Coordinates of C-alpha atoms in Angstrom, one line a residue:
Chain A
M1 CA -137.4 -136.8 278.1
A2 CA -136.4 -133.3 277.2
K3 CA -133.9 -131.6 279.5
K4 CA -135.4 -129.2 281.9
K5 CA -134.7 -125.6 280.8
V6 CA -133.1 -123.2 283.3
F7 CA -132.9 -119.5 282.3
A8 CA -130.2 -117.5 284.1
I9 CA -128.7 -114.1 283.5
S10 CA -125.2 -114.6 282.2
N11 CA -122.4 -114.1 284.7
A12 CA -120.7 -111.4 282.6
L13 CA -124.0 -109.4 282.5
S14 CA -124.8 -109.8 286.2
N15 CA -121.2 -109.0 287.2
G16 CA -121.3 -105.9 285.0
I17 CA -124.5 -104.8 286.6
E18 CA -123.2 -105.3 290.1
E19 CA -119.9 -103.5 289.4
T20 CA -121.8 -100.6 287.9
I21 CA -124.1 -100.2 290.9
Q22 CA -121.2 -100.5 293.3
A23 CA -119.2 -97.9 291.4
A24 CA -122.1 -95.5 291.3
H25 CA -122.5 -95.9 295.1
D26 CA -118.9 -95.4 295.9
Y27 CA -118.4 -92.2 294.1
S28 CA -121.8 -90.6 294.1
G29 CA -121.6 -86.9 294.9
E30 CA -117.8 -87.0 295.2
L31 CA -116.4 -87.2 291.8
R32 CA -118.3 -84.5 290.0
V33 CA -116.4 -84.5 286.8
E34 CA -118.3 -82.6 284.1
V35 CA -117.6 -81.0 280.8
I36 CA -117.9 -77.3 281.2
P37 CA -117.7 -74.4 278.7
L38 CA -114.3 -72.7 278.8
K39 CA -116.0 -69.3 278.6
R40 CA -117.5 -69.8 282.0
I41 CA -114.1 -70.4 283.7
E42 CA -112.4 -67.5 285.4
V43 CA -109.3 -67.2 287.6
D44 CA -109.7 -66.7 291.3
P45 CA -108.6 -63.1 291.9
E46 CA -107.5 -64.0 295.4
N47 CA -105.0 -66.6 294.2
P48 CA -101.6 -65.4 293.0
R49 CA -100.9 -66.1 289.3
D50 CA -97.7 -67.1 287.7
L51 CA -98.8 -66.3 284.2
A52 CA -99.4 -62.9 282.8
L53 CA -101.5 -64.3 279.9
T54 CA -105.3 -63.7 280.3
Y55 CA -108.2 -65.7 278.8
E56 CA -108.9 -62.8 276.5
D57 CA -105.3 -62.9 275.2
A58 CA -105.6 -66.7 274.6
N59 CA -108.9 -66.2 272.9
H60 CA -108.3 -63.1 270.7
G61 CA -104.6 -62.8 270.6
I62 CA -102.3 -60.4 272.5
A63 CA -102.6 -56.7 271.6
K64 CA -99.4 -55.2 270.2
S65 CA -99.9 -52.3 272.6
D66 CA -99.9 -54.6 275.6
P67 CA -97.0 -53.6 277.9
Q68 CA -96.4 -57.2 278.7
F69 CA -96.6 -58.2 275.1
E70 CA -93.2 -60.1 275.0
R71 CA -93.7 -62.0 278.2
K72 CA -97.2 -63.0 277.1
E73 CA -95.9 -64.1 273.7
Q74 CA -93.4 -66.3 275.5
E75 CA -96.1 -67.8 277.6
V76 CA -98.2 -68.7 274.6
E77 CA -95.1 -70.3 273.1
S78 CA -94.6 -72.4 276.2
L79 CA -98.2 -73.5 276.1
R80 CA -98.1 -74.6 272.4
G81 CA -96.8 -78.1 273.4
I82 CA -99.7 -78.8 275.7
A83 CA -102.1 -77.1 273.3
N84 CA -101.0 -79.6 270.6
S85 CA -101.5 -82.6 272.8
I86 CA -104.9 -81.3 273.9
R87 CA -105.9 -80.9 270.3
D88 CA -104.9 -84.5 269.6
Q89 CA -105.7 -86.3 272.8
G90 CA -107.8 -83.9 274.9
I91 CA -106.8 -83.3 278.5
I92 CA -105.8 -86.3 280.5
N93 CA -106.5 -85.0 284.0
P94 CA -109.5 -82.8 284.5
I95 CA -108.9 -79.3 285.9
V96 CA -110.3 -78.4 289.3
V97 CA -112.8 -75.6 289.7
Y98 CA -115.4 -74.4 292.2
K99 CA -118.7 -72.9 291.5
F100 CA -118.9 -69.1 291.8
G101 CA -122.4 -67.9 290.8
E102 CA -122.8 -68.6 287.1
K103 CA -119.0 -69.0 286.7
Y104 CA -116.5 -71.5 287.7
R105 CA -113.3 -70.4 289.4
L106 CA -110.1 -72.2 288.9
V107 CA -108.4 -74.1 291.7
A108 CA -105.9 -76.0 289.6
G109 CA -105.2 -76.2 285.9
E110 CA -104.7 -72.7 284.7
R111 CA -102.1 -73.8 282.0
R112 CA -104.4 -76.6 280.8
T113 CA -107.3 -74.1 280.6
L114 CA -105.3 -71.6 278.6
A115 CA -103.8 -74.3 276.4
S116 CA -107.3 -75.6 275.7
I117 CA -108.4 -72.2 274.5
I118 CA -105.3 -71.9 272.3
A119 CA -106.1 -75.4 271.0
G120 CA -109.5 -74.0 269.9
K121 CA -111.6 -76.0 272.3
T122 CA -114.9 -74.7 273.6
D123 CA -115.2 -76.9 276.7
I124 CA -113.0 -78.8 279.1
Q125 CA -113.4 -81.6 281.6
A126 CA -113.4 -80.3 285.2
K127 CA -113.8 -81.6 288.6
I128 CA -116.3 -79.3 290.3
L129 CA -116.1 -78.5 294.0
D130 CA -119.2 -76.9 295.6
S131 CA -117.4 -74.1 297.3
K132 CA -114.0 -72.5 297.6
P133 CA -111.7 -74.9 299.3
T134 CA -109.4 -73.8 302.2
E135 CA -106.0 -72.4 301.6
L136 CA -104.4 -75.7 302.7
K137 CA -106.6 -77.7 300.3
I138 CA -105.9 -75.3 297.4
S139 CA -102.1 -75.5 297.9
L140 CA -102.3 -79.2 298.3
L141 CA -104.3 -79.6 295.1
Q142 CA -101.8 -77.3 293.3
W143 CA -99.0 -79.5 294.7
I144 CA -100.6 -82.6 293.3
E145 CA -101.1 -81.0 290.0
N146 CA -97.5 -79.7 289.9
V147 CA -95.7 -82.8 290.9
E148 CA -96.8 -84.3 287.6
R149 CA -95.2 -81.5 285.7
S150 CA -91.7 -82.1 284.6
D151 CA -90.9 -78.6 283.7
L152 CA -91.4 -77.2 287.2
S153 CA -88.1 -76.1 288.8
L154 CA -87.0 -77.1 292.2
W155 CA -87.6 -73.5 293.3
E156 CA -91.2 -73.5 292.1
R157 CA -91.8 -76.8 293.9
L158 CA -90.3 -75.4 297.1
K159 CA -92.4 -72.2 296.9
N160 CA -95.5 -74.4 296.5
L161 CA -94.5 -76.6 299.4
E162 CA -93.8 -73.5 301.5
K163 CA -97.4 -72.4 300.9
I164 CA -98.6 -75.8 302.1
V165 CA -96.5 -75.7 305.2
V166 CA -97.5 -72.2 306.1
A167 CA -101.2 -73.1 305.6
Y168 CA -100.8 -76.3 307.6
A169 CA -99.0 -74.5 310.4
E170 CA -101.7 -71.8 310.5
K171 CA -104.5 -74.4 310.6
N172 CA -102.8 -76.2 313.4
N173 CA -101.5 -73.2 315.3
L174 CA -97.9 -74.3 314.8
P175 CA -95.1 -71.7 314.7
N176 CA -94.1 -71.3 311.1
L177 CA -92.5 -74.2 309.3
E178 CA -92.5 -76.3 312.5
I179 CA -93.7 -79.4 310.7
S180 CA -92.4 -82.9 311.3
V181 CA -91.2 -85.1 308.4
T182 CA -94.0 -87.5 309.1
E183 CA -96.6 -84.8 308.9
L184 CA -95.1 -83.5 305.7
S185 CA -95.0 -87.0 304.1
N186 CA -98.6 -87.6 305.0
L187 CA -99.6 -84.2 303.8
I188 CA -98.1 -84.4 300.3
G189 CA -98.3 -88.2 300.1
C190 CA -94.7 -89.0 299.5
T191 CA -92.2 -91.3 301.3
K192 CA -90.6 -90.1 304.5
P193 CA -87.0 -89.9 303.0
H194 CA -88.4 -87.8 300.2
A195 CA -90.3 -85.6 302.8
A196 CA -87.1 -85.4 304.9
N197 CA -85.2 -84.1 301.8
Y198 CA -87.9 -81.4 301.2
K199 CA -87.9 -80.4 304.9
A200 CA -84.1 -80.1 304.9
V201 CA -84.1 -77.9 301.9
L202 CA -87.0 -75.8 303.2
D203 CA -85.0 -75.2 306.3
A204 CA -81.8 -74.4 304.4
D205 CA -79.9 -71.2 304.7
D206 CA -80.4 -68.3 302.2
E207 CA -77.2 -69.0 300.3
L208 CA -78.2 -72.5 299.3
K209 CA -81.8 -71.2 298.5
Q210 CA -80.2 -68.5 296.3
F211 CA -78.5 -71.2 294.2
I212 CA -81.8 -73.1 293.9
F213 CA -83.6 -69.9 292.9
S214 CA -81.1 -69.2 290.2
N215 CA -81.6 -72.8 289.0
Q216 CA -77.9 -73.6 289.6
I217 CA -78.9 -76.4 291.9
R218 CA -81.8 -78.4 290.4
S219 CA -81.6 -81.7 292.3
L220 CA -83.6 -82.0 295.5
E221 CA -81.4 -84.8 296.8
K222 CA -78.2 -82.8 296.3
A223 CA -79.7 -79.7 297.9
A224 CA -80.8 -81.8 300.8
V225 CA -77.4 -83.4 301.4
I226 CA -75.8 -79.9 301.4
A227 CA -78.4 -78.5 303.6
T228 CA -77.8 -81.1 306.3
I229 CA -74.0 -80.6 306.5
K230 CA -73.3 -78.9 309.8
G231 CA -69.8 -77.4 309.6
F232 CA -69.5 -74.1 307.6
D233 CA -66.3 -74.9 305.8
L234 CA -67.4 -78.4 304.8
K235 CA -70.7 -77.0 303.6
Q236 CA -69.0 -74.4 301.4
H237 CA -66.8 -77.2 300.1
A238 CA -69.8 -79.3 299.2
L239 CA -71.6 -76.4 297.7
D240 CA -68.5 -75.6 295.5
E241 CA -68.3 -79.3 294.5
C242 CA -72.0 -79.4 293.7
L243 CA -71.8 -76.2 291.5
A244 CA -68.8 -77.8 289.8
G245 CA -71.0 -80.7 288.9
A246 CA -70.2 -83.3 291.6
N247 CA -72.7 -86.2 291.6
L248 CA -74.8 -87.2 294.5
K249 CA -72.5 -90.0 295.7
R250 CA -69.6 -87.6 295.9
L251 CA -71.7 -85.1 297.9
R252 CA -72.8 -87.8 300.2
G253 CA -69.2 -88.7 300.7
I254 CA -68.4 -85.2 301.8
A255 CA -71.4 -85.1 304.1
A256 CA -70.4 -88.5 305.6
S257 CA -66.9 -87.1 306.4
A258 CA -68.6 -84.4 308.3
S259 CA -70.7 -86.7 310.4
T260 CA -67.7 -88.8 311.4
K261 CA -65.9 -85.6 312.6
I262 CA -68.8 -84.2 314.4
S263 CA -70.7 -87.0 316.0
H264 CA -68.8 -89.7 317.8
S265 CA -71.5 -90.9 320.1
K266 CA -73.0 -94.3 319.4
K267 CA -76.2 -93.6 321.1
P268 CA -79.0 -95.3 319.2
A269 CA -81.4 -92.9 317.5
E270 CA -84.3 -91.9 319.6
S271 CA -87.5 -93.7 318.9
R272 CA -91.1 -93.6 320.0
G273 CA -93.0 -96.3 321.8
R274 CA -91.8 -98.5 324.6
Q275 CA -88.1 -98.2 325.2
T276 CA -86.0 -101.0 323.9
T277 CA -83.8 -102.5 326.5
T278 CA -82.8 -105.9 325.1
V279 CA -80.9 -107.0 322.0
N280 CA -82.8 -109.4 319.8
L281 CA -80.3 -111.7 318.1
G282 CA -82.7 -112.6 315.3
A283 CA -84.0 -115.9 314.1
T284 CA -83.1 -118.4 311.3
K285 CA -84.6 -121.5 309.9
N286 CA -81.2 -122.5 308.5
I287 CA -79.5 -124.8 311.0
E288 CA -76.1 -124.4 309.3
V289 CA -76.2 -120.7 310.1
A290 CA -76.9 -121.4 313.7
Q291 CA -74.1 -123.9 313.7
L292 CA -71.7 -121.4 312.1
I293 CA -72.6 -118.8 314.7
L294 CA -72.0 -121.1 317.7
D295 CA -68.7 -122.4 316.2
S296 CA -67.5 -118.9 315.6
I297 CA -68.2 -117.8 319.1
L298 CA -66.6 -120.8 320.7
K299 CA -63.4 -120.4 318.6
N300 CA -62.8 -117.2 320.7
N301 CA -60.1 -118.2 323.1
A302 CA -61.5 -116.1 325.9
L303 CA -64.5 -118.3 325.9
S304 CA -62.8 -121.6 326.3
P305 CA -64.0 -122.0 329.9
I306 CA -67.6 -122.3 328.7
A307 CA -66.9 -124.1 325.4
I308 CA -67.1 -127.4 327.3
H309 CA -70.9 -127.0 327.8
F310 CA -71.6 -126.9 324.1
K311 CA -69.8 -129.9 322.8
Q312 CA -72.8 -132.1 322.3
V313 CA -75.7 -130.4 320.5
D314 CA -78.5 -132.2 318.8
W315 CA -78.4 -130.3 315.5
D316 CA -81.5 -132.0 314.2
D317 CA -83.9 -130.7 316.8
Y318 CA -84.8 -127.0 316.6
R319 CA -86.0 -126.9 320.2
A320 CA -82.7 -128.4 321.4
I321 CA -80.8 -125.8 319.4
N322 CA -82.9 -123.0 320.9
N323 CA -82.1 -124.2 324.4
T324 CA -78.4 -124.4 323.5
F325 CA -78.5 -120.7 322.4
K326 CA -80.4 -119.7 325.5
Q327 CA -77.8 -121.4 327.6
L328 CA -75.0 -119.8 325.6
M329 CA -76.5 -116.3 326.3
K330 CA -76.8 -117.1 330.0
K331 CA -73.2 -118.2 330.2
L332 CA -72.0 -115.2 328.3
E333 CA -74.0 -112.8 330.5
E334 CA -72.5 -114.5 333.5
L335 CA -69.0 -114.0 332.1
H336 CA -69.7 -110.3 331.5
A337 CA -71.8 -109.6 334.5
Chain B
M1 CA -138.3 -77.8 293.8
A2 CA -140.3 -79.8 291.3
K3 CA -139.3 -83.4 291.2
I4 CA -138.3 -84.6 287.7
V5 CA -138.9 -88.3 286.9
V6 CA -137.4 -89.7 283.7
N7 CA -138.5 -93.0 282.1
A8 CA -135.6 -94.2 280.2
T9 CA -134.0 -97.2 278.5
H10 CA -132.4 -97.4 275.2
K11 CA -134.1 -100.6 274.2
G12 CA -137.5 -100.0 272.5
G13 CA -140.8 -101.6 273.5
E14 CA -140.0 -101.8 277.2
G15 CA -142.9 -99.6 278.2
K16 CA -141.3 -96.2 278.6
T17 CA -144.2 -94.3 277.1
T18 CA -147.0 -96.4 278.7
N19 CA -145.3 -96.0 282.0
S20 CA -144.9 -92.2 281.5
I21 CA -148.6 -92.0 280.7
I22 CA -149.8 -94.0 283.6
L23 CA -147.4 -92.4 286.1
A24 CA -148.3 -88.9 284.9
E25 CA -152.1 -89.6 285.1
Y26 CA -151.7 -91.1 288.5
I27 CA -149.9 -87.9 289.8
A28 CA -152.4 -85.5 288.1
L29 CA -155.6 -87.5 288.6
V30 CA -155.1 -89.4 291.9
L31 CA -152.6 -87.2 293.7
G32 CA -153.9 -83.9 292.2
L33 CA -150.4 -82.4 291.7
K34 CA -149.6 -79.9 289.0
T35 CA -147.8 -82.0 286.4
L36 CA -145.8 -81.2 283.3
I37 CA -145.2 -84.0 280.9
I38 CA -142.4 -83.7 278.3
D39 CA -142.0 -85.8 275.2
M40 CA -138.4 -86.0 274.1
D41 CA -139.0 -88.9 271.7
P42 CA -139.2 -87.8 268.0
Q43 CA -141.8 -90.6 267.5
A44 CA -144.1 -88.4 269.5
N45 CA -146.4 -91.2 270.8
F46 CA -146.6 -89.7 274.2
S47 CA -147.7 -86.3 272.8
G48 CA -150.2 -88.0 270.5
R49 CA -152.1 -89.3 273.5
Y50 CA -152.9 -85.8 274.8
I51 CA -153.0 -83.5 271.8
K52 CA -153.6 -83.9 268.1
M53 CA -150.3 -84.4 266.3
E54 CA -150.2 -83.6 262.6
Y55 CA -148.1 -85.3 260.0
D56 CA -145.3 -83.0 259.0
P57 CA -145.8 -82.1 255.3
S58 CA -142.0 -81.4 254.9
Y59 CA -140.8 -84.6 256.5
K60 CA -142.5 -87.9 255.7
G61 CA -143.7 -89.7 258.8
G62 CA -142.6 -86.9 261.1
K63 CA -145.1 -85.3 263.4
I64 CA -145.6 -81.8 264.6
P65 CA -148.0 -80.5 267.3
A66 CA -151.3 -79.1 266.3
L67 CA -151.9 -75.4 266.7
H68 CA -151.9 -74.2 270.3
P69 CA -155.4 -73.5 271.6
D70 CA -154.2 -70.0 272.8
Y71 CA -152.8 -69.1 269.4
E72 CA -154.5 -66.2 267.7
P73 CA -153.2 -65.8 264.2
L74 CA -154.2 -62.1 264.0
I75 CA -152.4 -61.1 267.1
D76 CA -149.5 -63.6 267.4
K77 CA -147.4 -62.4 264.5
D78 CA -144.1 -63.6 265.8
W79 CA -145.2 -67.1 266.5
D80 CA -146.4 -69.9 264.1
G81 CA -148.8 -71.2 266.7
R82 CA -147.0 -74.5 267.4
S83 CA -144.9 -75.1 270.4
S84 CA -142.8 -78.1 271.3
I85 CA -140.0 -79.1 273.7
A86 CA -137.6 -79.0 270.8
N87 CA -137.9 -75.2 270.9
I88 CA -135.5 -75.1 273.9
F89 CA -132.7 -76.3 271.6
Y90 CA -133.3 -73.4 269.2
G91 CA -133.6 -70.6 271.8
E92 CA -137.3 -70.3 271.2
E93 CA -140.1 -69.9 273.7
V94 CA -142.1 -72.9 274.8
I95 CA -145.7 -72.8 275.7
P96 CA -147.2 -76.0 277.3
Y97 CA -150.4 -77.4 275.9
P98 CA -153.3 -78.0 278.3
T99 CA -154.7 -81.6 278.2
S100 CA -158.2 -82.9 278.9
I101 CA -156.9 -84.2 282.2
P102 CA -156.9 -81.6 285.0
N103 CA -153.5 -80.6 286.4
L104 CA -151.7 -82.1 283.4
D105 CA -149.9 -80.0 280.9
L106 CA -147.8 -81.2 277.9
L107 CA -144.8 -80.1 276.1
P108 CA -145.0 -82.2 272.9
A109 CA -142.4 -83.5 270.6
H110 CA -141.6 -82.2 267.2
S111 CA -140.0 -85.0 265.1
I112 CA -137.8 -83.1 262.8
K113 CA -136.7 -80.4 265.2
L114 CA -135.8 -83.0 267.9
Q115 CA -133.8 -85.0 265.4
E116 CA -132.0 -82.0 264.0
A117 CA -131.2 -80.9 267.6
E118 CA -129.5 -84.2 268.1
A119 CA -127.4 -83.7 265.0
V120 CA -125.2 -80.9 266.3
T121 CA -121.5 -81.3 266.3
K122 CA -119.7 -83.1 269.0
N123 CA -118.1 -79.8 270.2
D124 CA -121.5 -78.2 270.7
V125 CA -123.5 -81.0 272.1
V126 CA -122.9 -80.3 275.8
E127 CA -123.8 -76.7 275.6
K128 CA -126.5 -76.9 273.0
V129 CA -128.3 -80.1 273.9
H130 CA -127.2 -81.9 277.1
L131 CA -127.7 -79.0 279.4
Q132 CA -130.7 -77.3 277.7
L133 CA -133.5 -79.2 279.3
K134 CA -132.0 -78.9 282.8
R135 CA -131.7 -75.1 282.3
F136 CA -135.3 -74.9 281.0
L137 CA -136.7 -76.8 284.0
E138 CA -134.7 -74.7 286.4
L139 CA -136.5 -71.6 285.2
E140 CA -138.5 -69.9 288.0
D141 CA -141.6 -70.0 285.9
V142 CA -141.5 -73.7 285.4
Q143 CA -140.6 -74.3 289.1
N144 CA -143.4 -72.1 290.3
T145 CA -146.0 -73.7 288.0
Y146 CA -145.4 -77.4 288.4
D147 CA -144.9 -79.9 291.3
M148 CA -143.9 -82.8 289.1
V149 CA -142.3 -83.2 285.7
I150 CA -142.4 -86.5 283.8
I151 CA -140.2 -87.0 280.9
D152 CA -140.5 -89.7 278.2
T153 CA -137.3 -90.4 276.3
P154 CA -136.5 -91.9 272.9
P155 CA -135.1 -95.5 272.8
S156 CA -131.5 -94.5 272.6
K157 CA -128.6 -93.3 274.6
G158 CA -128.2 -90.3 272.4
P159 CA -128.1 -86.6 273.3
L160 CA -131.9 -86.3 273.9
T161 CA -131.8 -89.1 276.5
I162 CA -128.7 -87.6 278.1
A163 CA -130.4 -84.2 278.2
A164 CA -133.4 -85.8 280.0
I165 CA -131.1 -87.6 282.5
K166 CA -129.1 -84.4 283.2
A167 CA -132.3 -82.7 284.1
A168 CA -133.7 -85.5 286.2
S169 CA -133.9 -85.9 289.9
H170 CA -135.2 -89.5 289.6
I171 CA -135.0 -92.2 287.0
V172 CA -137.2 -95.2 286.3
I173 CA -136.1 -98.1 284.0
P174 CA -139.0 -100.1 282.7
A175 CA -137.8 -103.5 281.5
Q176 CA -139.1 -106.8 280.3
M177 CA -137.6 -109.9 281.8
E178 CA -135.9 -110.9 278.7
Q179 CA -132.3 -111.1 277.4
F180 CA -132.1 -108.0 275.3
S181 CA -134.0 -106.0 277.9
I182 CA -131.6 -106.9 280.7
E183 CA -128.7 -105.9 278.5
G184 CA -130.6 -102.6 278.1
I185 CA -130.8 -102.3 281.8
Y186 CA -127.0 -102.6 282.0
G187 CA -126.6 -99.9 279.4
M188 CA -128.9 -97.5 281.3
L189 CA -127.2 -98.2 284.6
Q190 CA -124.0 -97.1 282.9
L191 CA -125.6 -93.9 282.0
W192 CA -127.0 -93.4 285.5
K193 CA -123.5 -94.1 287.0
Q194 CA -121.9 -91.6 284.7
E195 CA -124.5 -89.0 285.7
T196 CA -124.0 -89.7 289.5
Y197 CA -120.4 -88.8 288.9
C198 CA -121.4 -85.4 287.7
R199 CA -123.8 -84.6 290.5
A200 CA -123.1 -82.7 293.7
A201 CA -124.0 -84.5 297.0
N202 CA -127.0 -82.3 297.5
N203 CA -128.3 -82.7 294.0
P204 CA -128.3 -86.5 293.4
I205 CA -129.9 -88.5 290.6
T206 CA -131.8 -91.2 292.3
L207 CA -132.4 -94.5 290.6
V208 CA -136.0 -95.3 291.7
G209 CA -135.5 -98.7 290.2
I210 CA -136.1 -101.2 287.5
L211 CA -139.8 -101.7 286.8
P212 CA -140.4 -105.3 285.6
N213 CA -142.9 -104.8 282.8
Q214 CA -145.1 -107.0 280.6
V215 CA -144.3 -110.0 282.9
R216 CA -145.9 -113.3 281.9
D217 CA -146.3 -116.4 283.9
I218 CA -143.5 -118.2 282.1
K219 CA -140.4 -119.7 283.4
L220 CA -138.0 -117.3 281.5
H221 CA -139.6 -114.3 283.0
K222 CA -139.8 -115.7 286.5
Q223 CA -136.2 -116.9 286.5
F224 CA -134.8 -113.7 285.1
L225 CA -136.8 -111.7 287.6
S226 CA -135.5 -113.8 290.5
G227 CA -132.0 -113.6 289.1
L228 CA -132.2 -109.8 289.1
R229 CA -133.6 -109.7 292.6
K230 CA -130.8 -111.9 293.9
G231 CA -128.1 -109.8 292.2
K232 CA -125.7 -108.3 294.7
G233 CA -126.6 -104.6 295.1
L234 CA -129.0 -104.8 292.3
G235 CA -131.8 -106.4 294.4
D236 CA -132.6 -103.0 296.0
Y237 CA -133.1 -101.5 292.7
V238 CA -135.6 -104.0 291.3
M239 CA -139.1 -102.7 292.3
P240 CA -141.0 -105.0 294.5
H241 CA -144.1 -104.8 292.2
V242 CA -144.3 -106.1 288.7
I243 CA -146.6 -105.1 285.9
K244 CA -148.1 -108.1 284.1
K245 CA -148.8 -108.3 280.5
R246 CA -152.4 -107.3 280.1
A247 CA -154.5 -106.3 277.1
I248 CA -156.0 -103.3 279.0
Y249 CA -152.6 -101.4 279.1
T250 CA -152.6 -101.3 275.3
E251 CA -156.4 -100.9 274.9
I252 CA -156.4 -97.6 276.8
L253 CA -154.0 -96.2 274.2
V254 CA -156.4 -96.6 271.3
E255 CA -157.8 -93.3 270.0
D256 CA -161.4 -93.7 271.1
A257 CA -160.7 -96.0 274.1
N258 CA -163.2 -96.3 276.8
P259 CA -162.1 -96.1 279.6
K260 CA -159.3 -93.8 278.4
S261 CA -157.2 -94.1 281.6
I262 CA -156.8 -97.0 283.9
F263 CA -157.6 -94.5 286.7
E264 CA -161.2 -94.5 285.3
L265 CA -161.5 -98.2 286.2
P266 CA -163.0 -99.2 289.5
V267 CA -160.5 -98.9 292.4
N268 CA -160.4 -102.6 292.9
H269 CA -159.8 -103.5 289.3
V270 CA -156.9 -105.8 289.1
A271 CA -155.0 -103.8 286.5
R272 CA -155.6 -100.4 288.2
N273 CA -154.6 -101.9 291.5
E274 CA -151.4 -103.4 290.0
Y275 CA -150.2 -100.2 288.3
E276 CA -151.4 -97.9 291.1
T277 CA -149.3 -99.9 293.6
A278 CA -146.2 -99.4 291.3
C279 CA -146.9 -95.7 290.9
R280 CA -147.3 -95.3 294.7
Y281 CA -144.0 -97.0 295.2
I282 CA -142.3 -94.7 292.7
M283 CA -143.8 -91.6 294.4
E284 CA -142.8 -92.8 297.8
K285 CA -139.2 -93.0 296.5
V286 CA -139.5 -89.6 294.9
N287 CA -140.8 -87.9 298.0
H288 CA -138.4 -89.8 300.3
G289 CA -135.5 -87.4 299.7
E290 CA -137.7 -84.4 300.4
K291 CA -136.3 -83.5 303.8
K292 CA -132.8 -84.7 303.2
G293 CA -131.5 -82.3 300.7
V294 CA -132.4 -79.2 298.8
R295 CA -131.6 -79.4 295.1
N296 CA -129.6 -76.8 293.5

């Protein structure tokens, strides 16, 4: 007898269909990435610009009579690299714009937009927002765009970050720059140590900032180490060393010498949550380690009076070992009561 | 805002044109809504149902719309008397043709002009093709004149189909329950997904669903249909009603057919009943979003 036929849609096809529908649901109305004509993009007049170059300049060339001719020429030069890669590969990340009447106003991606014009493109991929985002959102978006740019100086990054902090503080009615490291790390999506470095440098004195501004100090980590040194002389010393080309390790060494001089207290760092009042001695699965600990303790002559209690331990039984250590703690506490 | 329903799938022979015809006639005849039908397919079959299409003397096999009934050669010096939807790609005026069905106007295809519009360079396609139909349908004149727009598309995923999808508020995918057809569904879903990514939250493109078409009482069709219905997430997008394979759906397309429309059949006729139920379902989905959002 012939085999009964069963017709089923192949797994690959039905999986593909499911994934497509899921993806459409997950991002509908949120992603809004479209290809838009470059000629319909304009800068937001309310946002400060770093570039002097205008769209007209990029399109038709810079007029010789332009008072900013040289600066603009330099800017075009600096955009050539991106323009070449856009010509070959297109842009990798879409720019961000919001709708303003018939036009689109830039939120992020001015350099990519100008470079696309220079590359001779007529349109560009853009993520489209429905309305103008808040100051905080704009500065955050600019931050995200900028962290991907390697040519951005530490000073430029700090200026951008300062905008974020000011906008955040305004939004939350905080006195200026009063932002915690945790808040900062959440805001810009980086690790806490990294955020701590940024915060330290943001709070740094003007002298240090001056060196960052003049691009004599380029490393965030180095700047952060110097910013956190308390003593004036030591700080000057660290600053001099840094300008002379000391590496991070050396600077940390200088900072460490400061902390041993200044703080002698062994008070544990403050922490949130329920207060910790006991010391947990940890746990191990390795019986040899437990044995080593017990032996080492009992070798202490001062403890010879209690050593007698721990002569016979069943080292094959975890429970018995635990009880032994409990007893040991009890005896030790009695001795040090 | 007028609702814009597109019948699309890049596989041929699935029933796009038939479905466009029956849905448009349902809306115009049964619901009595002012309806504009648009033929984006250079084959011009949809147009040929409502107006006389002439063979293009300059292009073998190509078709062009007949002279517009309002055309007066002595007065209209700046117009050759023919109007097609292809005009929007050339910056020319379009003038819908009235049809013999009340409430139903047609913007016919023009084979060569549509095909040439598709042949623009990659750099220009977005500006010159993809967005043109959307811009045209957003015109105040169009919006004030029509309640519904039905668009028939060519069997491709090319610029003309993309233009239709960019203009659409709703999309219907007619499909047979067969291997290549289901692969076609997958392709269309990709296009739909891509378009949802471009839309704002208040201007969605709603997938009304897949309309199982030309279904026969054979194991293959039954099992593919139940496979689709059981698909995770997909089940909601397979319409609850199926259109069976019936001679009447092709008979009404013949030139001197009688009846000419399935809506001229008695109300309880099995074919009319079947398709009307499907049309009602589509229109319920189309009107569902009415209160929720205002389209841009």
